[in-house]
XYZ file of C-alpha atoms in Angstrom:
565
model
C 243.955 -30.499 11.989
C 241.929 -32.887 9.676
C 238.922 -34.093 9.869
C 238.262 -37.772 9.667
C 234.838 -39.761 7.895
C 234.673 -43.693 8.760
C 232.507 -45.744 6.767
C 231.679 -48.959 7.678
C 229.172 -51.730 6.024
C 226.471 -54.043 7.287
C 224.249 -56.556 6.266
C 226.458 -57.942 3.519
C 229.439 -56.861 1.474
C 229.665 -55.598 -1.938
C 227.236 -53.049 -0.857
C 229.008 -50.156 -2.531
C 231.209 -48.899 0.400
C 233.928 -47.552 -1.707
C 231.985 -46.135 -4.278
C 230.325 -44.207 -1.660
C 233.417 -43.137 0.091
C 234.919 -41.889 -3.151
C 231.618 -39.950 -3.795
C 231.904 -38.523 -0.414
C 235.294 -37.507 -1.401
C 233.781 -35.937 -5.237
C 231.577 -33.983 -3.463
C 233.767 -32.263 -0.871
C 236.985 -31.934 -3.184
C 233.736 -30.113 -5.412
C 232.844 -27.935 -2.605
C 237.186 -26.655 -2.563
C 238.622 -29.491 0.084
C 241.441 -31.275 0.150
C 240.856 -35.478 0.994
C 242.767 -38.209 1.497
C 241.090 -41.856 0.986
C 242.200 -44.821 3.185
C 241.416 -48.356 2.610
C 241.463 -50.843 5.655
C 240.776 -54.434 4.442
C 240.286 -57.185 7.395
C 241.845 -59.989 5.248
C 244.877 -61.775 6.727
C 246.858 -61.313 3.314
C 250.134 -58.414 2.823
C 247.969 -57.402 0.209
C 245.641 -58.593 -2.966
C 248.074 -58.863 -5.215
C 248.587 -62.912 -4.821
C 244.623 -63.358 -4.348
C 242.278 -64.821 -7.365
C 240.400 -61.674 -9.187
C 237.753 -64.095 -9.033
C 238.216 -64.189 -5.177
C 238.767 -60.354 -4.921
C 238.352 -58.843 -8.267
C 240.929 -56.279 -9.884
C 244.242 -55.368 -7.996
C 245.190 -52.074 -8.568
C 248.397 -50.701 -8.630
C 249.698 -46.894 -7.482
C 253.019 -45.147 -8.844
C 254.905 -46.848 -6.169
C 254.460 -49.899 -7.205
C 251.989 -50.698 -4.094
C 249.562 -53.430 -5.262
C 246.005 -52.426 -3.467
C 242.297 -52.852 -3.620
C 240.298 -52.260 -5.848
C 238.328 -49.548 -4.510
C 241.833 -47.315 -4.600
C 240.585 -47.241 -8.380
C 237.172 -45.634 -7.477
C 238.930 -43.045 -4.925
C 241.625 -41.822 -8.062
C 238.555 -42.123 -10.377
C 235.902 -39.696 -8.077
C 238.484 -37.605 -6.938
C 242.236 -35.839 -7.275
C 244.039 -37.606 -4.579
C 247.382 -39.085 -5.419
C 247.612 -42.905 -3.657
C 250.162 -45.207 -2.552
C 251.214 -48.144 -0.640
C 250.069 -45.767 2.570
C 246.413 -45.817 1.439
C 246.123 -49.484 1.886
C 246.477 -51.286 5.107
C 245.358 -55.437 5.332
C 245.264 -56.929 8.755
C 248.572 -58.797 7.447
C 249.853 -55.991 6.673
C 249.259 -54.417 10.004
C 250.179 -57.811 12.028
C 253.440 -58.127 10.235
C 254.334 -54.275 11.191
C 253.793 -54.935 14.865
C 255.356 -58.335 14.424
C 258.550 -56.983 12.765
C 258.637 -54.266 15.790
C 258.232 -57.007 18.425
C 260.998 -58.268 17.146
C 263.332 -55.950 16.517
C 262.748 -54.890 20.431
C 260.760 -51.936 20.345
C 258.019 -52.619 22.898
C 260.774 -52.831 25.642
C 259.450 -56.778 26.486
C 255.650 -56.024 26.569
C 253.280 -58.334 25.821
C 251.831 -57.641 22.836
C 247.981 -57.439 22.190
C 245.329 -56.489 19.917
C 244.757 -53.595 22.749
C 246.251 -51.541 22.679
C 249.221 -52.577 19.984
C 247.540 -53.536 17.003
C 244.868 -50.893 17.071
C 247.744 -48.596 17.926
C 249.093 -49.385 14.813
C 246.153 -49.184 12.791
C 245.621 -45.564 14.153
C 249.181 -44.388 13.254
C 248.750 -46.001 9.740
C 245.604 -43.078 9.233
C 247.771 -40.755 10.683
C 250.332 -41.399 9.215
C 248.647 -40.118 6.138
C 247.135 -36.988 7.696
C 250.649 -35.848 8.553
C 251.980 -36.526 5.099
C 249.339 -35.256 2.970
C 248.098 -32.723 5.303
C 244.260 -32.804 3.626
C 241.298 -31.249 4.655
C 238.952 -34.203 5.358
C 240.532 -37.829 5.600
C 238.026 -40.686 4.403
C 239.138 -44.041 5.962
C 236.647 -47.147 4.768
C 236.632 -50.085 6.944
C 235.859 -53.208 4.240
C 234.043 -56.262 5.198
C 230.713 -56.278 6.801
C 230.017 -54.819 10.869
C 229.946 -58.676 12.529
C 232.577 -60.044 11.377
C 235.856 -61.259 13.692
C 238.323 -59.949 10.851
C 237.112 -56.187 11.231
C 237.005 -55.782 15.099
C 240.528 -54.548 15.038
C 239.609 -51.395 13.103
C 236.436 -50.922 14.035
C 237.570 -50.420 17.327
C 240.740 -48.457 16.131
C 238.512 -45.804 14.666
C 235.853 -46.101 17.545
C 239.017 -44.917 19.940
C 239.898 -42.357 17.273
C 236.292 -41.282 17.572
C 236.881 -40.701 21.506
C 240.369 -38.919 20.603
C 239.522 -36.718 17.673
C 236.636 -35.292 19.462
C 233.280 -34.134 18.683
C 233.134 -32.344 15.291
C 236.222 -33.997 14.081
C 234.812 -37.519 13.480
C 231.868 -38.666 11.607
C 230.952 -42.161 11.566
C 228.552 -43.131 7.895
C 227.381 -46.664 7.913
C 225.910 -47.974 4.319
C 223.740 -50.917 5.079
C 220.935 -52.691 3.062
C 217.341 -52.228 2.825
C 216.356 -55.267 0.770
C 213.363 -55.214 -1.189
C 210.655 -58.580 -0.894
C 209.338 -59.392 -4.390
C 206.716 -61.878 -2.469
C 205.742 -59.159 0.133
C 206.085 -56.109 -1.915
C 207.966 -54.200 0.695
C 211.414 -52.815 1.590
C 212.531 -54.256 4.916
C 214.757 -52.232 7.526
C 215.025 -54.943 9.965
C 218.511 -55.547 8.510
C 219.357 -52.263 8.556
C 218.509 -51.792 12.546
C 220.354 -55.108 13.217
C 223.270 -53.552 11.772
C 223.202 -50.519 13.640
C 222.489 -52.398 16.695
C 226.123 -54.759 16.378
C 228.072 -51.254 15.552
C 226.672 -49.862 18.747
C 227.309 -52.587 20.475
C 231.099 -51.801 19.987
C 230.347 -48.226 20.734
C 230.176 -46.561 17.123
C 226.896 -44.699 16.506
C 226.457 -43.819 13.270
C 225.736 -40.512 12.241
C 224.872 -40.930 8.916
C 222.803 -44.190 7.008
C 223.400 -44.932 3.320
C 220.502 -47.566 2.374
C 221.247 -49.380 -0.219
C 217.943 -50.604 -1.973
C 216.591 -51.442 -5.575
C 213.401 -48.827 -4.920
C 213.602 -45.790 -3.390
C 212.898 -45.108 0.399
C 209.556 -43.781 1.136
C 209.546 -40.693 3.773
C 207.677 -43.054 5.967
C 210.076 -45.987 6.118
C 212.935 -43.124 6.417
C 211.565 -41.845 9.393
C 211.145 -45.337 10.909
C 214.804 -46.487 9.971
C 215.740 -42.789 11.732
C 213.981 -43.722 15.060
C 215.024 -47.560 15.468
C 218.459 -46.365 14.201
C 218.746 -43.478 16.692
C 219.650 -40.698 13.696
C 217.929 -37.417 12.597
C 215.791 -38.424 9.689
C 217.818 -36.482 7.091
C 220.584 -38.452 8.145
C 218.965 -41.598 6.853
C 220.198 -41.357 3.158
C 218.976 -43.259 0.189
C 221.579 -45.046 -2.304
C 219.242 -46.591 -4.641
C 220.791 -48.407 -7.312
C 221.737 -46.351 -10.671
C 222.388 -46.591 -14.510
C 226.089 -45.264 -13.684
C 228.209 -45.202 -10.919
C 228.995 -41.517 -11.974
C 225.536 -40.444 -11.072
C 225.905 -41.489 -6.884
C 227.865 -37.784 -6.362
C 224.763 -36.525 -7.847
C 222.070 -38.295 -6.394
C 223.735 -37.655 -3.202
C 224.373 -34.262 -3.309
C 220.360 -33.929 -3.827
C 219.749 -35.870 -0.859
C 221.628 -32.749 0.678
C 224.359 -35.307 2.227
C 227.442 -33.083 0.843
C 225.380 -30.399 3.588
C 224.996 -32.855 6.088
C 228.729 -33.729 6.403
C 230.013 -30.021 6.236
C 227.666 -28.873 9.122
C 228.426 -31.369 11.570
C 231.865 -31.087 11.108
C 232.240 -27.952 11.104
C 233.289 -26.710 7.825
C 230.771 -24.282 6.692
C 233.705 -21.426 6.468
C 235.971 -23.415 4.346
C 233.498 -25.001 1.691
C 230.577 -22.656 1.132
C 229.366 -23.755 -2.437
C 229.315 -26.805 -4.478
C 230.349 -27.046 -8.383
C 229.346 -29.987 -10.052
C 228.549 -28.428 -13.312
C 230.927 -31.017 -15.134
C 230.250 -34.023 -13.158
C 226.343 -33.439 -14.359
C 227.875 -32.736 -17.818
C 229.713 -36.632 -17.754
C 226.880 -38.054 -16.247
C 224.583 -36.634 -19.408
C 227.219 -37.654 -22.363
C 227.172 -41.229 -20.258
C 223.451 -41.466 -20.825
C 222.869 -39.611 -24.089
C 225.920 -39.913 -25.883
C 225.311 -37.282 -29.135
C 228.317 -38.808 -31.481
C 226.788 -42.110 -32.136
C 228.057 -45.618 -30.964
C 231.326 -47.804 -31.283
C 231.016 -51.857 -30.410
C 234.259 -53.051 -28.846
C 235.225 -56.954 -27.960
C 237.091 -57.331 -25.158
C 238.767 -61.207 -25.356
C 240.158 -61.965 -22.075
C 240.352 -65.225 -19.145
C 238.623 -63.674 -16.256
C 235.334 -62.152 -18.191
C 232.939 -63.722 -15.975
C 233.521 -61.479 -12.929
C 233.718 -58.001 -14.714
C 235.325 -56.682 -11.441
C 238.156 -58.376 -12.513
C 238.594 -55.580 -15.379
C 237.146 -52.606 -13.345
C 239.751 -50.297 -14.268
C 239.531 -50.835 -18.017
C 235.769 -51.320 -18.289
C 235.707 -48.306 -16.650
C 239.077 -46.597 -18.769
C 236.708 -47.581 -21.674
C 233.666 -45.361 -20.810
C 235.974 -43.021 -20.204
C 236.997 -43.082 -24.045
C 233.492 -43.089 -25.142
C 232.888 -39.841 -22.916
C 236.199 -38.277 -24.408
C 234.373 -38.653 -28.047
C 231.126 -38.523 -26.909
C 230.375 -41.598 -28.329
C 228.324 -44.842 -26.256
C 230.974 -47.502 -26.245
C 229.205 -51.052 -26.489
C 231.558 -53.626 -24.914
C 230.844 -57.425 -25.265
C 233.464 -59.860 -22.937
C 234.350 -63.131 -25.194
C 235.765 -65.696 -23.292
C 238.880 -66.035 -24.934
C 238.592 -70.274 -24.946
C 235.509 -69.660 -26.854
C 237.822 -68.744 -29.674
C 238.903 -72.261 -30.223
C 235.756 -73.349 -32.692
C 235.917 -72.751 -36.442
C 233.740 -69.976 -36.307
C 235.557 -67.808 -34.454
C 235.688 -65.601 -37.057
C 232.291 -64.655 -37.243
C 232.079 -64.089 -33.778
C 234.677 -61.077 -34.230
C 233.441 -59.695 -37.269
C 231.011 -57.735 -35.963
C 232.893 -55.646 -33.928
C 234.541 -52.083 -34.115
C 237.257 -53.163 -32.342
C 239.281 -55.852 -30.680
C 240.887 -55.525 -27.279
C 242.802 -58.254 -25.460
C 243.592 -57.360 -21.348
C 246.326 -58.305 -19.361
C 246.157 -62.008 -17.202
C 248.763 -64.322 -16.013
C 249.038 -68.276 -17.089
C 248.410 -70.177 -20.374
C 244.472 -70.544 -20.197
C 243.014 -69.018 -23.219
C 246.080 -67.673 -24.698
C 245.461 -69.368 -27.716
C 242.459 -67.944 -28.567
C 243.462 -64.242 -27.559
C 246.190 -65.319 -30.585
C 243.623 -65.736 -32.756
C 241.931 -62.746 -32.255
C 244.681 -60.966 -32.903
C 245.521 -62.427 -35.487
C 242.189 -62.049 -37.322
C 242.421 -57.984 -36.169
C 245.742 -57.749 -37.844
C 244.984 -59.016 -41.415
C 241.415 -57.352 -41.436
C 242.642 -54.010 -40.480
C 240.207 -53.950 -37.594
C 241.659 -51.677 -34.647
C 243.216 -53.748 -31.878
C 244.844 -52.573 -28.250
C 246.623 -55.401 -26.537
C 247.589 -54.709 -22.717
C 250.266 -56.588 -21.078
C 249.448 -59.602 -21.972
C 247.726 -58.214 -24.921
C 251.289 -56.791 -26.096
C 252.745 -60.346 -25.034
C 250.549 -62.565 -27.232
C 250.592 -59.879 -30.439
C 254.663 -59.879 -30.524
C 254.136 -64.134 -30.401
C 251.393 -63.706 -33.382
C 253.349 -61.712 -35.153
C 256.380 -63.948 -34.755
C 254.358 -67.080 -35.829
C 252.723 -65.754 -38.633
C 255.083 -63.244 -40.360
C 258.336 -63.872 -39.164
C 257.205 -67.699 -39.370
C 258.872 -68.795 -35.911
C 256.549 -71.080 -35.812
C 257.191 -72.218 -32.238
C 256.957 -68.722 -31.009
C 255.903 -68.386 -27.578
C 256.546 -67.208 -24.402
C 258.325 -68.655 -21.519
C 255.354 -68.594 -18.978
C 253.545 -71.085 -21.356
C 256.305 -73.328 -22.934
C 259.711 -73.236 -20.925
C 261.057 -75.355 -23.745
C 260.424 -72.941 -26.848
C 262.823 -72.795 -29.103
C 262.087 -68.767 -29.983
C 260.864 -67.355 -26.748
C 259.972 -63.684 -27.711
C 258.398 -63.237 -24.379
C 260.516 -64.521 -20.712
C 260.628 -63.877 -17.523
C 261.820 -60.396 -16.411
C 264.812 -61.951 -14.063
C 266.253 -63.464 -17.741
C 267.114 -59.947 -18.582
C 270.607 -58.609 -18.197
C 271.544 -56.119 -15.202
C 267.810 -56.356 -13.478
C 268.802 -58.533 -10.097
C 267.769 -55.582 -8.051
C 264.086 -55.342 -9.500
C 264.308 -58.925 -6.973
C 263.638 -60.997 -10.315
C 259.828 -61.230 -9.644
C 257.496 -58.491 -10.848
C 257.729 -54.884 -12.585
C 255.520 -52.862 -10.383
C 254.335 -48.980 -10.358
C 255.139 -46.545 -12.387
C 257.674 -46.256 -15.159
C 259.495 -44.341 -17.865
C 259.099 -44.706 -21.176
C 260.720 -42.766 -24.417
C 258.196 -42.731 -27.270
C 259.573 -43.086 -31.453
C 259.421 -39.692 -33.539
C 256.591 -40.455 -35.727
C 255.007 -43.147 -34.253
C 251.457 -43.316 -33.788
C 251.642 -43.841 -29.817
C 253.568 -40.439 -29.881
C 250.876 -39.003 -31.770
C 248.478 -40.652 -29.153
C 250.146 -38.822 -26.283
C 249.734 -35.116 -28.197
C 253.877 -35.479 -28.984
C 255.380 -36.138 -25.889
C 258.942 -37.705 -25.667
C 258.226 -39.084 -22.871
C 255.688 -40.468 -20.778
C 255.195 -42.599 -17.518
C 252.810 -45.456 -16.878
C 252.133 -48.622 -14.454
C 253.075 -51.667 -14.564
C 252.158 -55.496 -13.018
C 253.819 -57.959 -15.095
C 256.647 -60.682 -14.509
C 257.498 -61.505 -18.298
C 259.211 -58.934 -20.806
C 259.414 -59.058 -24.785
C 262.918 -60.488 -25.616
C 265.091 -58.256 -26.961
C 267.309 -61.057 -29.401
C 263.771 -61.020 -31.501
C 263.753 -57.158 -32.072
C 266.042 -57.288 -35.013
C 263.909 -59.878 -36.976
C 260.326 -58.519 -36.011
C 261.674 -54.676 -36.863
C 262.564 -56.271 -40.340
C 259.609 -57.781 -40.476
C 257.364 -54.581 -40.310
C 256.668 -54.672 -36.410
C 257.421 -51.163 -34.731
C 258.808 -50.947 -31.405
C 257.887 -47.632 -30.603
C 257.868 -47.253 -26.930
C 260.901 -48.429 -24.985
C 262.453 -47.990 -21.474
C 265.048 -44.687 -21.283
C 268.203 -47.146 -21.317
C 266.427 -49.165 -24.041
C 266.377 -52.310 -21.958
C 262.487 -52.905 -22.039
C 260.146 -52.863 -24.762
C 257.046 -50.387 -23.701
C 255.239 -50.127 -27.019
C 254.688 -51.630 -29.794
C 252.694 -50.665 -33.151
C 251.743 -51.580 -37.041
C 252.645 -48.948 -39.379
C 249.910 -46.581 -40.292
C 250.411 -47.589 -43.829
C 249.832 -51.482 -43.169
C 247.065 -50.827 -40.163
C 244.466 -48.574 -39.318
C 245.227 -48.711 -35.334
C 247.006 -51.857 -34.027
C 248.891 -51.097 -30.215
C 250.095 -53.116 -28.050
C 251.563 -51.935 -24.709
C 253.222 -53.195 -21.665
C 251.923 -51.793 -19.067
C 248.225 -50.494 -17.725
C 247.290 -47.242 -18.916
C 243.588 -48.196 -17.480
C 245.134 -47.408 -13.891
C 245.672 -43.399 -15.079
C 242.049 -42.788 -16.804
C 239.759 -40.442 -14.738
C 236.316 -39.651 -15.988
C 236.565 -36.116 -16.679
C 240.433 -36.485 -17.851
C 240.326 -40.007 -20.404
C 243.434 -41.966 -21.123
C 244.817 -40.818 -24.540
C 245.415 -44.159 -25.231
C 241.656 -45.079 -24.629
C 240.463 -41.830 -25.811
C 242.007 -42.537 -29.246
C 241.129 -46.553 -29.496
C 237.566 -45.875 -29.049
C 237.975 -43.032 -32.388
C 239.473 -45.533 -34.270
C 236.672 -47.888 -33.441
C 234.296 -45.106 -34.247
C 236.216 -44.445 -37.358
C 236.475 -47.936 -38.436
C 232.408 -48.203 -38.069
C 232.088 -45.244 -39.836
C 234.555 -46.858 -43.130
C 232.159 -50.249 -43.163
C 228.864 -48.168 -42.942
C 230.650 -45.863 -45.971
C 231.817 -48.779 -47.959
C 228.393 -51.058 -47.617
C 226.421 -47.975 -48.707
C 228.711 -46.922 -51.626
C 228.422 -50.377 -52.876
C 225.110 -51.180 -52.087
C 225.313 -54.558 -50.627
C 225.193 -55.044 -46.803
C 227.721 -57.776 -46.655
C 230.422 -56.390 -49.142
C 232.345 -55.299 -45.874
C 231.843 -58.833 -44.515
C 233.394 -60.256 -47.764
C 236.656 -57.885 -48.061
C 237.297 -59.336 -43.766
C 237.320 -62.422 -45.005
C 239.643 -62.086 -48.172
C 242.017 -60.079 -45.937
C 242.224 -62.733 -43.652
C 242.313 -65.742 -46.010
C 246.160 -65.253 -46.533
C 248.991 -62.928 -45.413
């Protein structure tokens, strides 16, 4: 029988609730357990996959195509556990389950309420996952803040699975905020006992406090939060803010919470020892990175909320710890582009990266930067939309379809090298919308992705796109010099595309997300080799300015490679 963790939030949100669950889950899949992660999110929407990322950041997407939260990034990050649509419940999600069974008959005429039906529901959802993955220790966070009306359905779905499970089976964390008073020069826990004070007043006592707090927590205000809070004073844990999120396993695991957890629930036989031997060996390449440094532009639409690239800010340090290198990223606004000097905003970069995004805004200036990484031979890595607009620059500017574009942007092109997925022959079951989860993908003998991937034929990635490359414009762009070297098993979509090593350094494009698949300890390949190349290419303009003597030589050849093609 598994055991089950629940942690909740108070005070406010964005306190760090799933970083902290998936560091709960690194430290006891350290210590030789098996975990499962659950996300319960109180919002009304089926899922985030229709919401803003500036409303609710990065949506991530599993193999199964399930498009989740965020945090479902963090858990396959921290730990080893495999996730899908299961992981991730929304209240709409849960409503329309119950809703669909009302209707079909199943409660025999019953009225149906949030007691017992829709907690009912929420509890089989956990379950549901215990039975299939069979784990050790189940970690279910409940997202939102203790307080609101959205989260009283699951917060008193795991208060009744509290009662069911049993002493010893359940343990109940709450992270919470102890805000720090410039004017005052004090750390205040009266939010932190408020907090406590609404979850116990729907019958959850925390076991376990993580305070959140820019200082650390003196062994005095510890042992007051303990008392008003009702928990042993070792139980009151401090998450003060760090350089890296890979460092709150280890700061943790001081604190002697990995301990904590295994005692009171029992599992002293099962996980005797701890090994995080190469979780303190990322953490140290993070901070003191011995290869040197590689400066990498990301151009993208949503760069002012960087949770709206979590995955591949994250994929990125990732690369930089696969070579230990210390990977510099700067986010350009991609509209910024637009002025005449956009060139000499670029230029001093290692590399160029453009993300995926949906709609016209700012396409025109990821086009540009493209375009101005293709004819100066500085390494460039397009994702989704990144492929999208370098198969339209490349069809403008080489091919000279001058009206090149895709579909999403101008419906009336006369060359559309990019439309929507539905236009394709023989897909009306993929329901004409979106590609979603994980797909196949057969990889060109002697390209450089194949390289990339150590030589496999084939490989599988994720996807979250509606728009394809068109295949009428492979013919011309092949004879042109652009090389399609990744494409679905029945050769229907175009996965990959590439410059010839003899024309470009490093220039992919691909059509799906590889940032989904990077893990810490176990980097991308494709992420992995673009921060190299950016390494490499560094390394070439240092070597070519010192050989000649003159600091802007470098600067000079750029701009005579890009004056004409």
């Amino acid at each position: 029988m598994p055991k089950y963790i629940f942690v909740t939030g108070g005070v406010v949100s964005s306190l760090g609730k799933g970083l902290a669950a998936s560091s709960i889950g690194c430290l006891l899949e350290s210590r030789g357990l098996r975990v499962a992660l659950i996300k319960l999110d109180p919002y009304i929407n089926v899922d985030p996959g229709t919401m803003s990322p500036f409303q609710h950041g990065e949506v991530f997407v599993t193999d199964d195509g399930a498009e989740t939260d965020l945090d479902l990034g963090h858990y396959e990050r921290f730990t080893h556990a495999h996730l899908s649509q299961a992981n991730n419940w929304t209240t709409g999600r849960i409503y329309l389950s119950v809703i669909e069974k009302e209707r079909r008959g199943d409660y025999l005429g019953k009225t149906i309420q949030v007691i017992p039906h829709i907690t009912n529901e929420i509890k089989e959802a956990v379950r549901r996952v215990a039975d299939n993955d069979k784990p050790d220790v189940i970690i279910v966070e409940i997202g939102g803040t203790v307080g609101d009306i959205e989260s009283l359905p699951f917060l008193e779905a795991i208060r009744q699975m509290g009662n069911e499970e049993g002493a010893g089976n359940a343990l109940f964390i709450h992270v919470t905020l102890v805000p720090y008073i410039a004017a005052a020069g004090e750390l205040k826990t009266k939010p932190t006992q408020h907090s406590v004070r609404d979850l116990r007043e729907i019958g959850i006592a925390p076991d376990i406090l993580l305070c959140r707090s820019e200082k650390p927590l003196s062994r005095d205000l510890r042992a007051k939060i303990a008392l008003f809070c009702n928990v042993k004073e070792t139980a009151v844990i401090s998450a003060q803010d760090v350089d890296t999120i890979y460092d709150v396993p280890l700061a943790f695991h001081e604190q002697g919470l990995d301990d904590l957890i295994v005692s009171q629930l029992g599992l002293e036989a099962k996980a005797p020892q701890v090994d995080l031997s190469e979780w303190r060996n990322l953490v140290a390449t993070i901070r003191e990175p011995s290869g040197g440094e590689a400066s990498i532009a990301i151009v993208g639409k949503y760069v002012e909320l960087e949770d709206s690239y979590k995955s591949l800010r994250e994929a990125l340090t990732h690369g930089g710890v696969a070579n230990n290198l210390k990977v510099d990223v700067k986010w350009i606004e991609s509209e910024e582009l637009m002025d005449d000097d956009y060139e000499d905003r670029l230029r001093d970069f290692d590399a160029i990266l453009v993300p995926g995004g949906f709609g016209k805004r700012g396409v025109a200036g990821m086009i540009r930067a493209i375009c101005y990484a293709r004819k100066s031979r500085t390494p460039y890595f397009g994702i989704c939309l990144g492929m999208q607009t370098a198969c339209i620059e490349y069809a403008r500017n080489v091919c000279e379809l001058k009206d090149a574009d895709s579909t999403e942007f101008d419906l009336e092109t006369p060359h559309p090298v990019i439309f929507k997925l539905r236009d394709l022959v023989n897909v009306e079951e993929l329901g004409g919308t979106m590609r979603l989860g994980a797909w196949p993908c057969r990889l060109a003998p002697g390209s450089l992705v194949r390289d990339v991937y150590g030589g496999a034929e084939e490989i599988s990635e994720r996807h979250r796109h509606r728009y394809e490359f068109n295949p009428e414009f492979r013919p011309l762009l092949e004879k042109e010099g652009l090389v399609f070297s990744g494409v679905s098993p029945d050769g229907k979509f175009v996965e990959m595309i590439e410059l010839s090593r003899d024309v470009h350094p490093w220039f992919i494009g691909c059509q799906f997300h590889p940032e989904y698949k990077s893990q810490p300890l176990n980097a991308h390949p494709l992420f992995a080799a673009f921060v190299r190349a950016a390494y490499e290419n560094r390394l070439h303009s240092e070597t070519s300015m010192e050989k000649n003597g003159e600091v802007d030589l470098v600067v000079h050849e750029r701009l005579t490679a890009t004056s004409g093609d």
